[in-house]
PDB file of C-alpha atoms in Angstrom:
ATOM      1  CA  MET G   1      -8.508 -71.950 149.572  1.00 78.00           C
ATOM      2  CA  ILE G   2      -9.790 -68.382 148.079  1.00 85.00           C
ATOM      3  CA  ALA G   3     -12.582 -69.582 147.272  1.00 88.00           C
ATOM      4  CA  VAL G   4     -13.550 -71.806 149.940  1.00 94.00           C
ATOM      5  CA  PRO G   5     -15.874 -69.248 151.838  1.00 94.00           C
ATOM      6  CA  LYS G   6     -17.465 -67.320 148.407  1.00 94.00           C
ATOM      7  CA  MET G   7     -18.217 -70.988 147.754  1.00 95.00           C
ATOM      8  CA  TRP G   8     -19.793 -71.299 151.476  1.00 96.00           C
ATOM      9  CA  ALA G   9     -21.864 -68.337 151.406  1.00 96.00           C
ATOM     10  CA  MET G  10     -23.408 -69.066 147.661  1.00 96.00           C
ATOM     11  CA  LEU G  11     -23.954 -72.867 149.073  1.00 96.00           C
ATOM     12  CA  LEU G  12     -25.576 -71.351 152.107  1.00 97.00           C
ATOM     13  CA  SER G  13     -27.877 -68.274 150.633  1.00 97.00           C
ATOM     14  CA  LEU G  14     -28.509 -68.493 147.016  1.00 97.00           C
ATOM     15  CA  PRO G  15     -31.251 -72.391 148.313  1.00 97.00           C
ATOM     16  CA  LEU G  16     -32.353 -70.123 150.869  1.00 97.00           C
ATOM     17  CA  LEU G  17     -33.223 -66.852 148.697  1.00 97.00           C
ATOM     18  CA  THR G  18     -34.816 -69.289 146.145  1.00 97.00           C
ATOM     19  CA  ILE G  19     -37.089 -70.659 149.615  1.00 96.00           C
ATOM     20  CA  MET G  20     -37.740 -67.116 150.395  1.00 98.00           C
ATOM     21  CA  ALA G  21     -38.642 -66.140 146.408  1.00 97.00           C
ATOM     22  CA  ASP G  22     -40.702 -69.929 146.530  1.00 95.00           C
ATOM     23  CA  PHE G  23     -42.843 -68.276 149.339  1.00 96.00           C
ATOM     24  CA  VAL G  24     -42.932 -64.941 147.744  1.00 98.00           C
ATOM     25  CA  GLY G  25     -44.133 -66.325 144.569  1.00 96.00           C
ATOM     26  CA  LEU G  26     -47.477 -68.100 146.738  1.00 95.00           C
ATOM     27  CA  LEU G  27     -47.737 -64.581 148.683  1.00 96.00           C
ATOM     28  CA  GLY G  28     -47.953 -63.072 144.989  1.00 97.00           C
ATOM     29  CA  GLY G  29     -50.918 -65.160 143.534  1.00 96.00           C
ATOM     30  CA  THR G  30     -52.913 -66.351 146.484  1.00 96.00           C
ATOM     31  CA  VAL G  31     -53.319 -61.753 146.888  1.00 96.00           C
ATOM     32  CA  THR G  32     -53.980 -61.595 142.601  1.00 96.00           C
ATOM     33  CA  GLY G  33     -56.126 -64.568 142.656  1.00 95.00           C
ATOM     34  CA  VAL G  34     -58.651 -63.408 145.747  1.00 96.00           C
ATOM     35  CA  LEU G  35     -58.451 -60.168 144.622  1.00 96.00           C
ATOM     36  CA  SER G  36     -58.430 -60.612 141.175  1.00 96.00           C
ATOM     37  CA  LEU G  37     -59.884 -63.503 139.771  1.00 94.00           C
ATOM     38  CA  ASP G  38     -62.720 -63.900 143.292  1.00 93.00           C
ATOM     39  CA  ILE G  39     -60.651 -66.848 144.972  1.00 94.00           C
ATOM     40  CA  SER G  40     -60.971 -68.160 148.470  1.00 94.00           C
ATOM     41  CA  PRO G  41     -57.576 -68.190 150.351  1.00 94.00           C
ATOM     42  CA  ALA G  42     -58.666 -71.511 151.136  1.00 95.00           C
ATOM     43  CA  THR G  43     -59.332 -72.519 147.600  1.00 95.00           C
ATOM     44  CA  PHE G  44     -56.939 -71.402 146.299  1.00 95.00           C
ATOM     45  CA  PHE G  45     -54.085 -73.436 148.868  1.00 94.00           C
ATOM     46  CA  ASN G  46     -55.926 -76.212 148.308  1.00 96.00           C
ATOM     47  CA  ARG G  47     -54.888 -76.106 144.962  1.00 95.00           C
ATOM     48  CA  VAL G  48     -51.950 -75.516 145.195  1.00 94.00           C
ATOM     49  CA  THR G  49     -50.832 -78.639 147.660  1.00 93.00           C
ATOM     50  CA  ASN G  50     -52.961 -80.224 144.968  1.00 95.00           C
ATOM     51  CA  ALA G  51     -50.493 -79.423 142.469  1.00 94.00           C
ATOM     52  CA  LEU G  52     -47.544 -79.619 143.819  1.00 93.00           C
ATOM     53  CA  LEU G  53     -45.302 -82.022 144.660  1.00 92.00           C
ATOM     54  CA  LEU G  54     -42.698 -82.345 146.478  1.00 93.00           C
ATOM     55  CA  LYS G  55     -40.529 -83.316 144.198  1.00 92.00           C
ATOM     56  CA  ASP G  56     -40.417 -79.527 143.086  1.00 93.00           C
ATOM     57  CA  ILE G  57     -39.632 -78.554 146.011  1.00 93.00           C
ATOM     58  CA  VAL G  58     -36.612 -81.248 145.785  1.00 94.00           C
ATOM     59  CA  THR G  59     -35.840 -79.965 142.736  1.00 95.00           C
ATOM     60  CA  GLY G  60     -36.041 -75.879 143.003  1.00 95.00           C
ATOM     61  CA  LEU G  61     -33.278 -76.379 145.589  1.00 96.00           C
ATOM     62  CA  VAL G  62     -30.756 -78.964 144.260  1.00 96.00           C
ATOM     63  CA  LYS G  63     -30.921 -76.340 140.914  1.00 97.00           C
ATOM     64  CA  SER G  64     -30.344 -73.725 142.732  1.00 97.00           C
ATOM     65  CA  ILE G  65     -27.055 -76.296 144.894  1.00 97.00           C
ATOM     66  CA  SER G  66     -25.930 -76.675 141.623  1.00 97.00           C
ATOM     67  CA  PHE G  67     -26.265 -73.324 140.635  1.00 98.00           C
ATOM     68  CA  ALA G  68     -24.246 -72.036 142.983  1.00 97.00           C
ATOM     69  CA  TRP G  69     -21.767 -74.092 142.250  1.00 97.00           C
ATOM     70  CA  VAL G  70     -21.214 -73.231 138.749  1.00 98.00           C
ATOM     71  CA  ILE G  71     -21.260 -69.175 139.595  1.00 97.00           C
ATOM     72  CA  THR G  72     -18.821 -69.967 142.246  1.00 97.00           C
ATOM     73  CA  THR G  73     -16.662 -72.151 140.665  1.00 96.00           C
ATOM     74  CA  ILE G  74     -16.528 -70.443 137.334  1.00 97.00           C
ATOM     75  CA  SER G  75     -16.478 -66.465 139.063  1.00 95.00           C
ATOM     76  CA  VAL G  76     -13.607 -67.096 140.401  1.00 95.00           C
ATOM     77  CA  PHE G  77     -11.512 -68.236 138.003  1.00 94.00           C
ATOM     78  CA  ARG G  78     -12.827 -65.680 135.337  1.00 93.00           C
ATOM     79  CA  GLY G  79     -11.716 -63.927 138.514  1.00 90.00           C
ATOM     80  CA  LEU G  80      -7.781 -64.665 139.412  1.00 90.00           C
ATOM     81  CA  GLN G  81      -6.992 -64.814 136.245  1.00 88.00           C
ATOM     82  CA  PHE G  82      -7.661 -61.328 134.563  1.00 85.00           C
ATOM     83  CA  ARG G  83      -5.223 -59.232 133.961  1.00 87.00           C
ATOM     84  CA  GLY G  84      -4.881 -55.652 133.185  1.00 83.00           C
ATOM     85  CA  GLY G  85      -5.781 -52.460 136.222  1.00 86.00           C
ATOM     86  CA  ALA G  86      -9.733 -51.669 135.491  1.00 86.00           C
ATOM     87  CA  ALA G  87     -10.224 -52.618 132.646  1.00 86.00           C
ATOM     88  CA  GLY G  88      -8.898 -56.711 133.319  1.00 87.00           C
ATOM     89  CA  VAL G  89     -11.634 -56.398 136.567  1.00 91.00           C
ATOM     90  CA  GLY G  90     -14.574 -55.477 134.280  1.00 90.00           C
ATOM     91  CA  ASN G  91     -13.408 -57.777 130.708  1.00 91.00           C
ATOM     92  CA  ALA G  92     -12.689 -60.490 133.737  1.00 92.00           C
ATOM     93  CA  THR G  93     -16.405 -59.513 135.805  1.00 94.00           C
ATOM     94  CA  THR G  94     -18.790 -59.386 132.138  1.00 94.00           C
ATOM     95  CA  SER G  95     -16.501 -62.568 130.551  1.00 94.00           C
ATOM     96  CA  ALA G  96     -17.497 -64.752 134.517  1.00 96.00           C
ATOM     97  CA  VAL G  97     -21.950 -63.140 134.012  1.00 97.00           C
ATOM     98  CA  VAL G  98     -21.382 -64.510 130.520  1.00 98.00           C
ATOM     99  CA  THR G  99     -20.323 -67.716 131.042  1.00 97.00           C
ATOM    100  CA  SER G 100     -22.514 -68.568 133.956  1.00 98.00           C
ATOM    101  CA  ILE G 101     -25.933 -67.502 132.290  1.00 98.00           C
ATOM    102  CA  PHE G 102     -23.987 -69.578 129.753  1.00 98.00           C
ATOM    103  CA  ALA G 103     -23.822 -72.938 132.666  1.00 98.00           C
ATOM    104  CA  ILE G 104     -26.697 -71.930 134.411  1.00 98.00           C
ATOM    105  CA  ILE G 105     -28.732 -72.079 130.982  1.00 98.00           C
ATOM    106  CA  VAL G 106     -27.070 -75.960 130.007  1.00 98.00           C
ATOM    107  CA  LEU G 107     -27.537 -76.747 133.470  1.00 98.00           C
ATOM    108  CA  ASP G 108     -30.855 -75.934 133.310  1.00 97.00           C
ATOM    109  CA  LEU G 109     -31.316 -78.041 130.907  1.00 96.00           C
ATOM    110  CA  VAL G 110     -29.762 -81.452 131.675  1.00 96.00           C
ATOM    111  CA  TRP G 111     -32.079 -80.802 135.169  1.00 95.00           C
ATOM    112  CA  GLY G 112     -34.534 -80.467 133.789  1.00 93.00           C
ATOM    113  CA  LEU G 113     -34.061 -83.569 131.343  1.00 95.00           C
ATOM    114  CA  ILE G 114     -33.455 -86.326 134.909  1.00 94.00           C
ATOM    115  CA  PHE G 115     -35.865 -84.937 137.017  1.00 92.00           C
ATOM    116  CA  TYR G 116     -39.068 -84.420 134.856  1.00 89.00           C
ATOM    117  CA  LEU G 117     -38.220 -86.928 131.477  1.00 88.00           C
ATOM    118  CA  ARG G 118     -39.838 -90.519 132.353  1.00 73.00           C
TER     119      ARG G 118
END
């Protein structure tokens, strides 16, 4: 029960952060295209809308939700099993980060195969 608020927070915030990062990336691409490549904003967005598929957006959101679940699950598990005071907290944190990174890499591979291997 102690993990439920953490899980909800991650499941809501990580997809929202993903959407925000996507928009910032589009803004950065627009600025770069306009200032460095002499592409008009209309041309840039026309090309983006031709290249970007709904499948890509859905994939990003599904991946962010699954990453949120994995990060929270691993972090709570490692946090609840730590022992040894402050040093134990540091070790549990390091273990949670390393395990989460590895799990995200594997999960990203799995989602890539599911969504794009055809």
